[in-house]
């Protein structure tokens, strides 16, 4: 799976928007999106929200996990623990970037949240790298990691596959003593 | 109804339901550019296709109309052009004739008075105005009955009689009414009615003025469609500032009132990358952020008049003033943006200091003005006045590459797109280019006004002539003091800018003569204050260089600066001397004239003004 595929899949998450037009219910394959009334918030999939925002038909409601306080709390927890902390959403980083690109005006303290997100990302990546290094050095056959987001999994997937394969090949090549 | 009450339903939804391409004529001035930007955004949101044609002259309208007449267009929109023309007649809409090709014309214009035939033709023409001003507009245009009522039968006798009560003849005729033949009576009534009609029309058309900006109407539409964003607000702000800059309107109160509901007041939570608009009181020196402080003061019209900066004594006084403000020489001669911040912070407070005001005799109501500032990310802070000046400078500079085109036509689309890109607040290259052009233009204007004050060669002023005549010829830029010989033809290319120059020249002239120590000149100045100014300057020449076309601008006297009656006066003068003037601009107080007819026109104008 590619990063692009992850992004595509992430756009299926639901997000709350406030439309400014009136429209009856829309029936889609995956489910229906309820009647649109002006100034009444409702949940829509992310791809629809982006489309509506770009044609200036709606306003985003900031999701609870993207407020300044909650992101700060996440960062604090991540800094305290050695292992990974659970993320509120499997697509946190991709979604936050998409939302920032499209609807920066609707997110209060947007640029500060961006900084915090970047810190969080760097922290988790550092942890990932060190744990992979430990895995390679210890020569264990498997390791268990919890609470990774899809993007991070996607990042290390290819690398882990090829590198572990190489290690295994090299180990086979060394004559047993 | 000709005046559209509900912008959203009668205008925008009408257009989007038609599902046809839209034809838009945009006049080449700042206000219409801002209105067009807002409108373009609205059209793009709804995926409506459009064709945009920039116009400067009246025949551009005609040409554009002819070109697109058969392409299935059902609606045409005129931005800042066309309301002063009888559109029905001008575009010969009768001859189109098809019933199902019913064209609808929407006119959005800030020029008043609107041509009365446009108002009373409810079939095809609609006029866009601010919804809360609709009653004021209706009252301004003379009543339908006064203009078009042509039937005289007995039922109307009472009406006519009561209206003519003050007419003494009527009372006498009342007893003779039955004796007089009906035909004679009808003729008399008709004559009276025609006289009243002419008087009403004359009063209506006497003064040309500008009402609120078109960009504001477009923003109102965006607001109704819930598509108002900070960007559109910014364009509307620039549009209203144009009118304030040209002193066409006293808008200091109205801008704040109308924009308050839409403004988000100092929202500190908004991210830095968003468009941030702040409302503040700011110093209004010319292009303050792009020049040194000293240069900027020297080019501000109000400070020139207050300190009399054409004389060396005035310059010395200015330096004293700067010293009193507490700014060292090194600071005020470098770029304003590089100035030390502790001086910048104190400037506004110091200028407002009463003591300095009394000492140097300047007034602060035109220097410290409430205005808006746009900040987005780490780019420059943008102020609407600067943007307006930059766009005007871009619009008036003809591109040098297209000199082989016909003499009267200047390359409109290029100027239009360049000026439009000046409005872009993300990429500031064109805006800064426009500022540089404006600086060059300012320097040239200064040079012209200085030569004007030093010698009376271009100025004609006489006790017999009822106006001040300011004539520039081909050599206006050539002098022994300057080394670069700029062609004078490319200088006055835009009607509004020529008007501004003429007005500034008039103000400076009056201030100069009234401040002079010469007693004769002082007497002259009192007389000058009541006179209007006519500016005649070279406009363009044909390729052979023989025939010179000149632009004529009329500026009313300073006492009545808001009431510009020159459109009717020029038309009357033109009729007298056999239609030599070419009214190519939409605003009839600016016209083009060929050099050989100049004297004839001036004589006719003198005759008309002397009445």
mmCIF file of N, CA and C in Angstrom, chain A residues 56-98:
data_model
loop_
_atom_site.group_PDB
_atom_site.id
_atom_site.type_symbol
_atom_site.label_atom_id
_atom_site.label_comp_id
_atom_site.label_asym_id
_atom_site.label_seq_id
_atom_site.Cartn_x
_atom_site.Cartn_y
_atom_site.Cartn_z
ATOM 1 N N UNK A 56 -17.191 26.639 -1.505
ATOM 2 C CA UNK A 56 -17.709 27.619 -0.564
ATOM 3 C C UNK A 56 -19.135 27.359 -0.148
ATOM 4 N N UNK A 57 -19.442 26.080 0.069
ATOM 5 C CA UNK A 57 -20.820 25.810 0.472
ATOM 6 C C UNK A 57 -20.934 25.369 1.919
ATOM 7 N N UNK A 58 -19.816 25.274 2.609
ATOM 8 C CA UNK A 58 -19.933 24.813 3.986
ATOM 9 C C UNK A 58 -18.806 25.393 4.803
ATOM 10 N N UNK A 59 -18.891 25.113 6.085
ATOM 11 C CA UNK A 59 -17.844 25.541 7.004
ATOM 12 C C UNK A 59 -17.488 24.325 7.830
ATOM 13 N N UNK A 60 -16.207 24.131 8.083
ATOM 14 C CA UNK A 60 -15.804 22.961 8.869
ATOM 15 C C UNK A 60 -16.032 23.201 10.344
ATOM 16 N N UNK A 61 -16.417 22.158 11.054
ATOM 17 C CA UNK A 61 -16.434 22.209 12.518
ATOM 18 C C UNK A 61 -15.188 21.479 12.983
ATOM 19 N N UNK A 62 -14.397 22.124 13.797
ATOM 20 C CA UNK A 62 -13.133 21.529 14.206
ATOM 21 C C UNK A 62 -13.373 20.238 14.983
ATOM 22 N N UNK A 63 -12.819 19.105 14.538
ATOM 23 C CA UNK A 63 -13.014 17.870 15.297
ATOM 24 C C UNK A 63 -12.355 17.955 16.665
ATOM 25 N N UNK A 64 -12.859 17.154 17.623
ATOM 26 C CA UNK A 64 -12.391 17.329 19.008
ATOM 27 C C UNK A 64 -10.928 16.969 19.148
ATOM 28 N N UNK A 65 -10.453 16.032 18.328
ATOM 29 C CA UNK A 65 -9.057 15.644 18.488
ATOM 30 C C UNK A 65 -8.105 16.650 17.874
ATOM 31 N N UNK A 66 -8.658 17.660 17.137
ATOM 32 C CA UNK A 66 -7.770 18.624 16.502
ATOM 33 C C UNK A 66 -7.753 19.965 17.235
ATOM 34 N N UNK A 67 -8.306 20.031 18.424
ATOM 35 C CA UNK A 67 -8.212 21.292 19.149
ATOM 36 C C UNK A 67 -6.842 21.416 19.787
ATOM 37 N N UNK A 68 -6.498 22.616 20.116
ATOM 38 C CA UNK A 68 -5.167 22.908 20.634
ATOM 39 C C UNK A 68 -4.877 22.116 21.906
ATOM 40 N N UNK A 69 -5.860 22.081 22.806
ATOM 41 C CA UNK A 69 -5.616 21.429 24.092
ATOM 42 C C UNK A 69 -5.416 19.940 23.928
ATOM 43 N N UNK A 70 -6.259 19.316 23.081
ATOM 44 C CA UNK A 70 -6.160 17.860 22.980
ATOM 45 C C UNK A 70 -4.858 17.462 22.293
ATOM 46 N N UNK A 71 -4.428 18.227 21.328
ATOM 47 C CA UNK A 71 -3.164 17.877 20.670
ATOM 48 C C UNK A 71 -2.004 18.060 21.638
ATOM 49 N N UNK A 72 -2.103 19.093 22.447
ATOM 50 C CA UNK A 72 -1.046 19.305 23.432
ATOM 51 C C UNK A 72 -0.991 18.145 24.424
ATOM 52 N N UNK A 73 -2.180 17.673 24.821
ATOM 53 C CA UNK A 73 -2.276 16.547 25.747
ATOM 54 C C UNK A 73 -1.661 15.292 25.139
ATOM 55 N N UNK A 74 -1.966 15.060 23.850
ATOM 56 C CA UNK A 74 -1.416 13.908 23.137
ATOM 57 C C UNK A 74 0.107 13.955 23.143
ATOM 58 N N UNK A 75 0.620 15.137 22.843
ATOM 59 C CA UNK A 75 2.071 15.288 22.782
ATOM 60 C C UNK A 75 2.695 15.000 24.142
ATOM 61 N N UNK A 76 2.027 15.483 25.188
ATOM 62 C CA UNK A 76 2.580 15.289 26.529
ATOM 63 C C UNK A 76 2.635 13.822 26.886
ATOM 64 N N UNK A 77 1.544 13.125 26.559
ATOM 65 C CA UNK A 77 1.510 11.689 26.859
ATOM 66 C C UNK A 77 2.566 10.938 26.080
ATOM 67 N N UNK A 78 2.725 11.314 24.833
ATOM 68 C CA UNK A 78 3.711 10.646 23.988
ATOM 69 C C UNK A 78 5.109 10.848 24.530
ATOM 70 N N UNK A 79 5.336 12.059 25.057
ATOM 71 C CA UNK A 79 6.669 12.335 25.583
ATOM 72 C C UNK A 79 6.943 11.548 26.844
ATOM 73 N N UNK A 80 5.866 11.254 27.593
ATOM 74 C CA UNK A 80 6.100 10.557 28.857
ATOM 75 C C UNK A 80 6.341 9.080 28.655
ATOM 76 N N UNK A 81 5.637 8.487 27.681
ATOM 77 C CA UNK A 81 5.715 7.027 27.557
ATOM 78 C C UNK A 81 6.812 6.610 26.611
ATOM 79 N N UNK A 82 7.342 5.398 26.823
ATOM 80 C CA UNK A 82 8.335 4.861 25.906
ATOM 81 C C UNK A 82 7.685 4.238 24.692
ATOM 82 N N UNK A 83 6.562 3.594 24.935
ATOM 83 C CA UNK A 83 5.865 2.977 23.800
ATOM 84 C C UNK A 83 4.901 3.981 23.204
ATOM 85 N N UNK A 84 4.235 3.516 22.157
ATOM 86 C CA UNK A 84 3.342 4.442 21.462
ATOM 87 C C UNK A 84 2.019 4.599 22.214
ATOM 88 N N UNK A 85 1.502 5.804 22.213
ATOM 89 C CA UNK A 85 0.203 6.046 22.827
ATOM 90 C C UNK A 85 -0.886 5.868 21.782
ATOM 91 N N UNK A 86 -2.089 5.521 22.238
ATOM 92 C CA UNK A 86 -3.169 5.377 21.244
ATOM 93 C C UNK A 86 -3.537 6.723 20.640
ATOM 94 N N UNK A 87 -3.774 6.698 19.341
ATOM 95 C CA UNK A 87 -4.157 7.912 18.639
ATOM 96 C C UNK A 87 -5.679 7.942 18.491
ATOM 97 N N UNK A 88 -6.292 9.093 18.523
ATOM 98 C CA UNK A 88 -7.756 9.147 18.460
ATOM 99 C C UNK A 88 -8.331 8.618 17.146
ATOM 100 N N UNK A 89 -7.513 8.514 16.131
ATOM 101 C CA UNK A 89 -8.045 8.229 14.811
ATOM 102 C C UNK A 89 -6.919 7.559 14.038
ATOM 103 N N UNK A 90 -7.168 6.488 13.298
ATOM 104 C CA UNK A 90 -6.036 5.852 12.608
ATOM 105 C C UNK A 90 -5.394 6.714 11.527
ATOM 106 N N UNK A 91 -6.006 7.816 11.169
ATOM 107 C CA UNK A 91 -5.457 8.625 10.079
ATOM 108 C C UNK A 91 -5.126 10.031 10.543
ATOM 109 N N UNK A 92 -4.681 10.163 11.799
ATOM 110 C CA UNK A 92 -4.558 11.500 12.384
ATOM 111 C C UNK A 92 -3.727 12.452 11.544
ATOM 112 N N UNK A 93 -2.511 12.002 11.179
ATOM 113 C CA UNK A 93 -1.599 12.974 10.553
ATOM 114 C C UNK A 93 -2.069 13.382 9.177
ATOM 115 N N UNK A 94 -2.508 12.406 8.399
ATOM 116 C CA UNK A 94 -2.972 12.739 7.051
ATOM 117 C C UNK A 94 -4.192 13.650 7.111
ATOM 118 N N UNK A 95 -5.110 13.312 7.999
ATOM 119 C CA UNK A 95 -6.335 14.110 8.075
ATOM 120 C C UNK A 95 -6.049 15.532 8.525
ATOM 121 N N UNK A 96 -5.147 15.633 9.519
ATOM 122 C CA UNK A 96 -4.888 16.993 10.006
ATOM 123 C C UNK A 96 -4.281 17.841 8.896
ATOM 124 N N UNK A 97 -3.418 17.214 8.089
ATOM 125 C CA UNK A 97 -2.817 17.991 7.009
ATOM 126 C C UNK A 97 -3.847 18.385 5.957
ATOM 127 N N UNK A 98 -4.734 17.436 5.636
ATOM 128 C CA UNK A 98 -5.760 17.753 4.648
ATOM 129 C C UNK A 98 -6.652 18.886 5.134
#
